[in-house]
PDB file of C-alpha atoms and ligand atoms in Angstrom:
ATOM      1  CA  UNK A   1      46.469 -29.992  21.071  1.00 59.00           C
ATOM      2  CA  UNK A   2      42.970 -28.538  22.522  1.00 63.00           C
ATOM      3  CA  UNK A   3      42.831 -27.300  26.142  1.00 63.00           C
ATOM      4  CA  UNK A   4      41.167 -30.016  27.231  1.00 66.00           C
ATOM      5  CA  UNK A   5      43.778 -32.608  24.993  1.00 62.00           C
ATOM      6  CA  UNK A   6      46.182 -30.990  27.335  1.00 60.00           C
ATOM      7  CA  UNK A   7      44.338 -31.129  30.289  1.00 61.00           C
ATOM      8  CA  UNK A   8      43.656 -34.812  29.341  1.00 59.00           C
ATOM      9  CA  UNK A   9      47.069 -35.672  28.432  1.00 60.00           C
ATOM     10  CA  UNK A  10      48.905 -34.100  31.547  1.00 62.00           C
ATOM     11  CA  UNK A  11      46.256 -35.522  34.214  1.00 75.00           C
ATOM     12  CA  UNK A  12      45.655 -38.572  35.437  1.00 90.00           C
ATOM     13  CA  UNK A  13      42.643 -39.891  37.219  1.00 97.00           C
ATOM     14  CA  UNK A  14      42.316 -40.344  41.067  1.00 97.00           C
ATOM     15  CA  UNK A  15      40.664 -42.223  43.612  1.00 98.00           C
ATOM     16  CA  UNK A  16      36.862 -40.993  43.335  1.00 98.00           C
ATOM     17  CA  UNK A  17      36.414 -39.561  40.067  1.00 98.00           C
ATOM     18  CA  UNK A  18      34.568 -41.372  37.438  1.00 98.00           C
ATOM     19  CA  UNK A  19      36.057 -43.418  35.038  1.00 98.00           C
ATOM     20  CA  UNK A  20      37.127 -41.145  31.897  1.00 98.00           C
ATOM     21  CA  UNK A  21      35.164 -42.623  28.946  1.00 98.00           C
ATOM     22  CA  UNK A  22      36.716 -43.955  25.793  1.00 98.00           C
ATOM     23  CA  UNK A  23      35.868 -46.627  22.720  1.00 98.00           C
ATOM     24  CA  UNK A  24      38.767 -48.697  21.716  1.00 98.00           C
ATOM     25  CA  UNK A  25      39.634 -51.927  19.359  1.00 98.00           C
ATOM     26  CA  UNK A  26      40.244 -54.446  21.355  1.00 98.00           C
ATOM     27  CA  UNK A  27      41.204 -58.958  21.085  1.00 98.00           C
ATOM     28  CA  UNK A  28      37.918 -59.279  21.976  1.00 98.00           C
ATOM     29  CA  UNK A  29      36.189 -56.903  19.346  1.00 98.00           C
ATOM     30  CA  UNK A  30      35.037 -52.906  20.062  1.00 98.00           C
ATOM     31  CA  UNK A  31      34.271 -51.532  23.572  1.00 98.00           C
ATOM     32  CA  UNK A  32      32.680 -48.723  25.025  1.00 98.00           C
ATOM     33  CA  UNK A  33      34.556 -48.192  28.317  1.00 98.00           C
ATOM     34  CA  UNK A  34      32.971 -47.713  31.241  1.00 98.00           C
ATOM     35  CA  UNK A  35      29.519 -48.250  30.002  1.00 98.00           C
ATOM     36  CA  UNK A  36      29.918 -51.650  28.679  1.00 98.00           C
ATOM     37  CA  UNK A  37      31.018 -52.332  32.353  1.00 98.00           C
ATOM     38  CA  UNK A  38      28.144 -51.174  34.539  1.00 97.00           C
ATOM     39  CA  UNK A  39      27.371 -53.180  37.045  1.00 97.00           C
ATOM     40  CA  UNK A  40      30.513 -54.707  37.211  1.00 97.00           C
ATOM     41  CA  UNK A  41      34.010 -54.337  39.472  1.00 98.00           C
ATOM     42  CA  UNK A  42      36.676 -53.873  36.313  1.00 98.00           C
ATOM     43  CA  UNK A  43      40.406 -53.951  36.688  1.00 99.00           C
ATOM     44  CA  UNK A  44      41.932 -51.395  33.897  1.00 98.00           C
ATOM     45  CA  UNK A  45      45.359 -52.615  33.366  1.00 98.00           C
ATOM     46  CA  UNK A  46      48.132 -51.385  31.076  1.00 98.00           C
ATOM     47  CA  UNK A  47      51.740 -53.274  30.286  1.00 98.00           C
ATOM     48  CA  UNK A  48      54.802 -51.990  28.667  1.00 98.00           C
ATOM     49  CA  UNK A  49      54.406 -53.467  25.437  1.00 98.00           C
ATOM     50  CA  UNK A  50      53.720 -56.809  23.771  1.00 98.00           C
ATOM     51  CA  UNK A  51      56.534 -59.753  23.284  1.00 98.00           C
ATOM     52  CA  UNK A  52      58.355 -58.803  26.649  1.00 98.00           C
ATOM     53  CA  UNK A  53      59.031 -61.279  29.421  1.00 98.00           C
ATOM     54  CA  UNK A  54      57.426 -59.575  32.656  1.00 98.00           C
ATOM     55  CA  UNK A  55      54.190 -58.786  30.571  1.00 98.00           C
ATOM     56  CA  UNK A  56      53.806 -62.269  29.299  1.00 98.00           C
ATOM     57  CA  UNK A  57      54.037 -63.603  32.593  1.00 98.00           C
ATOM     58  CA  UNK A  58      51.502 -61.113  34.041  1.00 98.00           C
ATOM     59  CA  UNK A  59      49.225 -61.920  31.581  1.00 98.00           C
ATOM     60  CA  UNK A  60      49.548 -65.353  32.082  1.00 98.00           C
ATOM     61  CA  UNK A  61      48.844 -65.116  35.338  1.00 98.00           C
ATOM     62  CA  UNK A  62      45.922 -63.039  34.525  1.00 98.00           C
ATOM     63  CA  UNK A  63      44.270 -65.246  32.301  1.00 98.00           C
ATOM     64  CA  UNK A  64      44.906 -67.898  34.515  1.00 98.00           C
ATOM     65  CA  UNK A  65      42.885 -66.039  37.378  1.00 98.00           C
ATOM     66  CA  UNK A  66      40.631 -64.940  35.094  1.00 98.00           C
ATOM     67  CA  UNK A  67      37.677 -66.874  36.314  1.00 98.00           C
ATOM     68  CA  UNK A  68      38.424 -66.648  40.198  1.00 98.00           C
ATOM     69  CA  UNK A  69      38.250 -62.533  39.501  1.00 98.00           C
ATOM     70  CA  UNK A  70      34.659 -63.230  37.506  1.00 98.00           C
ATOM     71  CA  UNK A  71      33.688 -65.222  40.999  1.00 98.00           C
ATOM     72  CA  UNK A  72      34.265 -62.105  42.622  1.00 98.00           C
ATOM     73  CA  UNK A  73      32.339 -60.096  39.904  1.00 97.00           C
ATOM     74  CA  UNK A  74      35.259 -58.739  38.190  1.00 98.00           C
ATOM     75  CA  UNK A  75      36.335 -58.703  35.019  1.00 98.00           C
ATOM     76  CA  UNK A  76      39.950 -57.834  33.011  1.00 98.00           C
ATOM     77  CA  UNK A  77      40.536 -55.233  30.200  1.00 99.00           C
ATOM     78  CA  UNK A  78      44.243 -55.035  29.439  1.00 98.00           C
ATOM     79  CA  UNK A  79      46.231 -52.301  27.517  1.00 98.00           C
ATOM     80  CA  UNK A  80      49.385 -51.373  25.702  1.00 97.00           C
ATOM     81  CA  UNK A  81      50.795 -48.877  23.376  1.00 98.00           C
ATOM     82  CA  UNK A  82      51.168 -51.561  20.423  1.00 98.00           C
ATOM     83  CA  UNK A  83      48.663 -52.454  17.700  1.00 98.00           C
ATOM     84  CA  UNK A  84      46.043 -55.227  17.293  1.00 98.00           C
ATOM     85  CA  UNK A  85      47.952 -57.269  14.957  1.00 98.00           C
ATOM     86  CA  UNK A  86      50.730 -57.386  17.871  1.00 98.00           C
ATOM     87  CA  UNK A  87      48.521 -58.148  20.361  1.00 98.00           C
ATOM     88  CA  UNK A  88      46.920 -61.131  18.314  1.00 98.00           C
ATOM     89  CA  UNK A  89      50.336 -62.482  17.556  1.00 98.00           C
ATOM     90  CA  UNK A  90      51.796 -62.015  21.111  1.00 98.00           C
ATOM     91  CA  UNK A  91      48.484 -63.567  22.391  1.00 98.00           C
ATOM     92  CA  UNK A  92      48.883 -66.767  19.971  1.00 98.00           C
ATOM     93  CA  UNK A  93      52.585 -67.158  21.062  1.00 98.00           C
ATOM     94  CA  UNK A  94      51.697 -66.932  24.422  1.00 98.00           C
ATOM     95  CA  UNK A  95      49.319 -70.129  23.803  1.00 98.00           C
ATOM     96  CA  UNK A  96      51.810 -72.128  21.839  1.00 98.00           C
ATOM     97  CA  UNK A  97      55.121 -71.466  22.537  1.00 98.00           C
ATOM     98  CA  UNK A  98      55.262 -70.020  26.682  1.00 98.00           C
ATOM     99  CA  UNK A  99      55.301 -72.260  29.826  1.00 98.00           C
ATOM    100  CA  UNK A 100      55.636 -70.809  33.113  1.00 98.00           C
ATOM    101  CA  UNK A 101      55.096 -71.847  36.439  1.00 98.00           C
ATOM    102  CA  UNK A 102      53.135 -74.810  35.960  1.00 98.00           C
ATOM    103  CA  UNK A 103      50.907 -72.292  33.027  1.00 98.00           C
ATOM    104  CA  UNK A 104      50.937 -73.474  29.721  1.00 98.00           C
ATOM    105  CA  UNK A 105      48.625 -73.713  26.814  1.00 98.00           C
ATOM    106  CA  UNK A 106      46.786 -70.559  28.201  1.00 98.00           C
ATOM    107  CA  UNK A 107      44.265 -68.500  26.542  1.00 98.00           C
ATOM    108  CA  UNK A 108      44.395 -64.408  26.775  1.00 98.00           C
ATOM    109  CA  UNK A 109      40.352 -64.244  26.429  1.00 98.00           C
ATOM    110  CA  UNK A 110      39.817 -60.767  28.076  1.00 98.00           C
ATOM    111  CA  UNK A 111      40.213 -58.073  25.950  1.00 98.00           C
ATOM    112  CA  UNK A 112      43.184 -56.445  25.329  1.00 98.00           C
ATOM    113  CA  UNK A 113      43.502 -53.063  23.717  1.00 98.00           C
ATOM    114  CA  UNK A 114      45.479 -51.410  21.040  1.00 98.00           C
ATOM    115  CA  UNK A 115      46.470 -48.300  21.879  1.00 98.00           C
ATOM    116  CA  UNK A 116      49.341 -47.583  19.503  1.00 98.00           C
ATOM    117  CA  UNK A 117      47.656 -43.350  19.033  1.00 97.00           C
ATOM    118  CA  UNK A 118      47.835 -43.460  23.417  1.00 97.00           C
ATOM    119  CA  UNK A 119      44.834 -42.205  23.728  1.00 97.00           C
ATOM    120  CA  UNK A 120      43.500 -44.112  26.515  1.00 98.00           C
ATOM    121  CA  UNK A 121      47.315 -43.975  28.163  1.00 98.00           C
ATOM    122  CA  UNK A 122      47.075 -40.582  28.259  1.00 96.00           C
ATOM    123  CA  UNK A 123      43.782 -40.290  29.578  1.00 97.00           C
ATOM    124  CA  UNK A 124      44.542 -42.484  32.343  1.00 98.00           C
ATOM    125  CA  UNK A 125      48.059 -40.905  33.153  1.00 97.00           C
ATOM    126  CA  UNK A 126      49.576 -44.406  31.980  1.00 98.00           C
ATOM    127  CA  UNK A 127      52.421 -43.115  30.412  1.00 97.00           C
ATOM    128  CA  UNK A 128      55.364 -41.536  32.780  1.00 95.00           C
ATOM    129  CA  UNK A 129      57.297 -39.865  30.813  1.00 95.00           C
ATOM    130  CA  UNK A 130      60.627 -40.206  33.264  1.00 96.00           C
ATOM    131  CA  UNK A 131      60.127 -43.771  33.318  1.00 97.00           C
ATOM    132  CA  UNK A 132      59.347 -44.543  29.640  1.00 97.00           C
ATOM    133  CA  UNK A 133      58.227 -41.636  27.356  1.00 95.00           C
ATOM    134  CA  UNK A 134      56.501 -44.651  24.514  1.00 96.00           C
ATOM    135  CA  UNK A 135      55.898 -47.308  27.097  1.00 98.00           C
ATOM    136  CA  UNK A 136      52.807 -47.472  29.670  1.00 98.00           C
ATOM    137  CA  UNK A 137      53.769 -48.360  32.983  1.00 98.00           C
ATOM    138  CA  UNK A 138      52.369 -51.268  34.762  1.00 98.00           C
ATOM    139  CA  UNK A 139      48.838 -49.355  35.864  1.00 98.00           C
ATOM    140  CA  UNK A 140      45.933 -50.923  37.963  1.00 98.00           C
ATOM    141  CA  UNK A 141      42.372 -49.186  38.072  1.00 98.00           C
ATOM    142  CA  UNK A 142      39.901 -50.764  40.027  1.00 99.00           C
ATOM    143  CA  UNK A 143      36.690 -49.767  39.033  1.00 98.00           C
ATOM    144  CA  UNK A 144      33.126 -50.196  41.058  1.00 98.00           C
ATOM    145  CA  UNK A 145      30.122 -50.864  39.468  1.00 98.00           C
ATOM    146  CA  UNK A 146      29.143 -47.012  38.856  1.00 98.00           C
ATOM    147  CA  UNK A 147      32.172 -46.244  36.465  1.00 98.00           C
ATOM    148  CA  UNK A 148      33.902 -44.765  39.387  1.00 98.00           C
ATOM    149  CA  UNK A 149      37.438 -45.072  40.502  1.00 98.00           C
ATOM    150  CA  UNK A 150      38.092 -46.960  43.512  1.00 98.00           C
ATOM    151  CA  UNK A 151      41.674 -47.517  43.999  1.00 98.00           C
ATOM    152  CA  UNK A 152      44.917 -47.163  41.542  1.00 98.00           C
ATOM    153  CA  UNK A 153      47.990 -49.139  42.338  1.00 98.00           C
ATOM    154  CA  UNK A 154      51.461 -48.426  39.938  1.00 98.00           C
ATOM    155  CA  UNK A 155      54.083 -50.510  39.214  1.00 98.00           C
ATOM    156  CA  UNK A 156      57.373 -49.271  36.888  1.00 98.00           C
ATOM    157  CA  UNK A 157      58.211 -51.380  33.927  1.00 98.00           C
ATOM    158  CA  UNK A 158      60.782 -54.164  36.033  1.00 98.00           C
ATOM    159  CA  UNK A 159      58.138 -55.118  38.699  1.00 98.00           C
ATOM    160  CA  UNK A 160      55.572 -57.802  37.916  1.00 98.00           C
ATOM    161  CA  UNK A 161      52.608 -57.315  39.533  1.00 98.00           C
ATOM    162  CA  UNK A 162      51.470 -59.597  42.984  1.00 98.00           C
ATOM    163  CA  UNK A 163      47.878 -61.102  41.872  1.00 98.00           C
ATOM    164  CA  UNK A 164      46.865 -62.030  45.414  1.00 98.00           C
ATOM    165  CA  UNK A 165      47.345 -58.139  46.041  1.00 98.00           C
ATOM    166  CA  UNK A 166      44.946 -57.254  43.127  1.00 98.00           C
ATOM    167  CA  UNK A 167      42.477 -59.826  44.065  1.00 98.00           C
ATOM    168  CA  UNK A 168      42.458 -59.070  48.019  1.00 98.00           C
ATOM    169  CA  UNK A 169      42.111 -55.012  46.786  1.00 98.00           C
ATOM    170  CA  UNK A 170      39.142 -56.692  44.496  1.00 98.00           C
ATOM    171  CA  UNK A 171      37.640 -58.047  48.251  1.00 98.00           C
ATOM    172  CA  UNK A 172      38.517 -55.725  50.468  1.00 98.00           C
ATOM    173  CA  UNK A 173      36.551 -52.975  48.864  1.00 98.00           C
ATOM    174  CA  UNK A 174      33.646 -54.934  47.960  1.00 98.00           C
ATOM    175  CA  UNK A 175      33.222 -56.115  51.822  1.00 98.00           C
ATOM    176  CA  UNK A 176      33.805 -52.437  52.680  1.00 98.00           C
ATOM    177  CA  UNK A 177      31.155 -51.595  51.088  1.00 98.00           C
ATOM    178  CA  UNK A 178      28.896 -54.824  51.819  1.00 97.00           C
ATOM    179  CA  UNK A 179      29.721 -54.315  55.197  1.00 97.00           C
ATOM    180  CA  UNK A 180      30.037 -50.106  56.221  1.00 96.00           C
ATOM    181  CA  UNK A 181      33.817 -51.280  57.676  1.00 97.00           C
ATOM    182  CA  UNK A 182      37.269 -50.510  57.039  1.00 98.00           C
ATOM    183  CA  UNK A 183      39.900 -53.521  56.671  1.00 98.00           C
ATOM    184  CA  UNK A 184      43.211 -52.900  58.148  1.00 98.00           C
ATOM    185  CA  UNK A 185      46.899 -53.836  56.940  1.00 98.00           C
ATOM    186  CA  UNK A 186      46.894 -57.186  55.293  1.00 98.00           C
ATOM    187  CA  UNK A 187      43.452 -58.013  55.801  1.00 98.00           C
ATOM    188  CA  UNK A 188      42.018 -61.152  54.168  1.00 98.00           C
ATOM    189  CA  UNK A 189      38.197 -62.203  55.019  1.00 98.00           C
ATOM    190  CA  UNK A 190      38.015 -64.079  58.164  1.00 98.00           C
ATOM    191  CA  UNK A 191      40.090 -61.461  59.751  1.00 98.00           C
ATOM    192  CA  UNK A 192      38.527 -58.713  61.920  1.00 98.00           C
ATOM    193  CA  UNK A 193      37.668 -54.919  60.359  1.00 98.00           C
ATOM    194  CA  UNK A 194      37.685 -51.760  61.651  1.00 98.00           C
ATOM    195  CA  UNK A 195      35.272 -49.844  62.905  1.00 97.00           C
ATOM    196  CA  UNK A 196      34.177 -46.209  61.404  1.00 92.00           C
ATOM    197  CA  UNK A 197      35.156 -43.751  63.920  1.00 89.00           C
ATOM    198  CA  UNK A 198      33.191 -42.485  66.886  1.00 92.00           C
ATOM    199  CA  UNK A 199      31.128 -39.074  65.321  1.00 93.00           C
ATOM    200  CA  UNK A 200      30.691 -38.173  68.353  1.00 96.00           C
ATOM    201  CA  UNK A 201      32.238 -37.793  72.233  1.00 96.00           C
ATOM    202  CA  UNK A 202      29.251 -39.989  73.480  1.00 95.00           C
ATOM    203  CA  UNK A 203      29.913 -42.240  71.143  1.00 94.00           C
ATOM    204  CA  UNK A 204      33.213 -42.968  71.798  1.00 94.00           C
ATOM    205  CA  UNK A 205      31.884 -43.109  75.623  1.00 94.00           C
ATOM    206  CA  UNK A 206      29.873 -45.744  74.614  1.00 93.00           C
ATOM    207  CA  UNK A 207      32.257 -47.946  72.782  1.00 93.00           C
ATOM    208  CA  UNK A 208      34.958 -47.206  75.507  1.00 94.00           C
ATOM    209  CA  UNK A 209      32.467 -48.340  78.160  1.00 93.00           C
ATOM    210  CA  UNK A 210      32.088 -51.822  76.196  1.00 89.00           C
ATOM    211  CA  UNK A 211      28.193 -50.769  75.245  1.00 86.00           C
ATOM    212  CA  UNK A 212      28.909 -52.279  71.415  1.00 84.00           C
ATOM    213  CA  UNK A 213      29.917 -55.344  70.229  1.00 89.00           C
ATOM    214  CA  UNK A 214      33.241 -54.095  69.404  1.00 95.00           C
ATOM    215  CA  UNK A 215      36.779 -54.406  70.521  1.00 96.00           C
ATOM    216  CA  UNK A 216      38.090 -51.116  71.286  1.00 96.00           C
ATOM    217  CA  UNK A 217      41.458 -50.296  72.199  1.00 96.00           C
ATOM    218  CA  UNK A 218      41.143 -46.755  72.490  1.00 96.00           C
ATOM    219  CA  UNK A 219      37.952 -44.875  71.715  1.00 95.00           C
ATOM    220  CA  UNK A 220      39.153 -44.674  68.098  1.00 95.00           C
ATOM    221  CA  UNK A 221      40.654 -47.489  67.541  1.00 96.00           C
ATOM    222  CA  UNK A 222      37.620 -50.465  67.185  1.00 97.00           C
ATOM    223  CA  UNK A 223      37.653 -53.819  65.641  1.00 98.00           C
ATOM    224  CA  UNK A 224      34.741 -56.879  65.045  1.00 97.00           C
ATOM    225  CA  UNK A 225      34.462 -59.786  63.919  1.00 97.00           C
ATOM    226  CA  UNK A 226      33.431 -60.350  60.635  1.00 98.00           C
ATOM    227  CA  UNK A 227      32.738 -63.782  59.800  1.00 98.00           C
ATOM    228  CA  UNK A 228      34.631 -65.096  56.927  1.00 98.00           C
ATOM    229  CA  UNK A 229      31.844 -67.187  55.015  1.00 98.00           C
ATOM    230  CA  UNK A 230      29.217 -64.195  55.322  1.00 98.00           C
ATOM    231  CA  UNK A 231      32.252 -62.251  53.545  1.00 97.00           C
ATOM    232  CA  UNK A 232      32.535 -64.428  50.960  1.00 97.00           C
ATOM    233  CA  UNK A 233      28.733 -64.905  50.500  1.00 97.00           C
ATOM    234  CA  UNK A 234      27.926 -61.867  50.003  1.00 96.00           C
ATOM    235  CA  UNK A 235      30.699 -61.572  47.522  1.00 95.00           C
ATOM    236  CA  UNK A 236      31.497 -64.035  45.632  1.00 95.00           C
ATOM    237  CA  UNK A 237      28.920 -65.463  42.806  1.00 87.00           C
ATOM    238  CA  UNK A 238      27.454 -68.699  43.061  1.00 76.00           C
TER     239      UNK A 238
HETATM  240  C1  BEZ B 301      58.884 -56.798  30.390  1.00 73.79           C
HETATM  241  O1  BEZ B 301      57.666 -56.902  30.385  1.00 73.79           O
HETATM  242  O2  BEZ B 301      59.625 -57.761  30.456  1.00 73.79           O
HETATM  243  C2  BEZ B 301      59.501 -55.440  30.329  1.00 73.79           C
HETATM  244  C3  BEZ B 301      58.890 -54.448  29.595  1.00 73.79           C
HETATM  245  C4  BEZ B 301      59.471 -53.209  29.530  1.00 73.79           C
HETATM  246  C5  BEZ B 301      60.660 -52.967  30.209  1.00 73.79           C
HETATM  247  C6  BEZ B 301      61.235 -53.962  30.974  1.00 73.79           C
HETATM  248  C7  BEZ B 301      60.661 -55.207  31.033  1.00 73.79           C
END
């Protein structure tokens, strides 16, 4: 291994930096990721491996949601450390043989990558190596329309992911950035954001003295309203 194989292999991308670049085989054909992407949100995700129980019903799930996270301008690129011939197989089972939940009959059509050499794994720090040294574990990269990493959320291999987490992250940092606000603990739209904080001690006069439309508990500590339709509107495609 190069120097920068190493550095690659032992690193793993963080909140801010952009995307690291890769082409892959995937179900869906070849990809060039992050540049096929631009202009799009993408959630990166990797899974364990192929034919296992927790996987099948995340991706079920997945492919179920697949259209509400295209609403929101998002779209799904899944990964594991198995081959394409796996992943076509484990994708046809999953349409023929698996119910779950009311799912059945469901269709995998994101893409899916084969990553049996771990290149992308490894360049996304999805392999941890005291959890499974061969396995990825259950990574989410959200990724904004610039190729650049937004927010990264890990699960180990015996935790399904929660969906209406991914898809409120998916939100909640599109209206932060619609909007210039910050959205506290378990925000959903409709409910009020923060405020940035006062820059300045005449600022924080000003909001203190009820000057802005703002509710402020203590000069650093501001909430509005934000209106849960305009939220959506500006988000979600029509
Ligand atoms: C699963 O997806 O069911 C699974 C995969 C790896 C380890 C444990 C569970």
């Amino acid at each position: 291994m190069d120097t920068q194989e190493q550095k690659e292999f032992t690193s793993m991308p963080r909140i801010g930096d952009k995307a690291p670049e890769f082409k892959a085989v995937t179900t869906q054909g070849n990809i060039h990721f992050p540049n096929d992407y631009k202009g799009d949100w993408v959630i990166l995700f990797s899974h364990p491996a192929d034919f296992t129980p927790v996987c099948t019903s995340e991706f079920m799930t997945f492919a179920t949601q697949e259209e509400k996270f295209a609403k929101a301008n998002c779209k799904l690129v899944g990964l594991s450390i198995d081959g394409l011939y796996s992943h076509i197989a484990w994708l046809r089972s999953i349409k023929d043989k698996i119910e779950y939940k009311g799912m059945k009959d469901v269709e995998v059509k994101f893409p899916l990558i084969e990553d049996i050499t771990m290149n992308v794994a490894n360049k996304y720090g999805m392999v941890q190596p005291n959890e499974a040294a061969t396995q990825a574990v259950r990574a989410v990269f959200f990724i904004d329309p610039k190729g650049i990493i937004r927010s990264i959320i890990y699960y180990p291999l015996s935790l399904g992911r929660n969906f209406d987490e991914l898809y409120r992250v998916v939100v909640a940092l599109q209206a932060a950035d619609e909007f210039g606000v910050a959205t506290p603990a378990d925000w959903y739209p409709g409910d009020d954001v923060i405020v940035g904080p006062a820059g300045s001690c005449g600022t924080a006069e000003d909001r203190m003295s009820g000057k802005e439309d703002m509710d402020c508990k203590d000069w650093y500590f501001c909430t509005k309203k934000l209106d849960k339709d305009v939220v959506l509107d500006k988000i979600l495609k029509k």
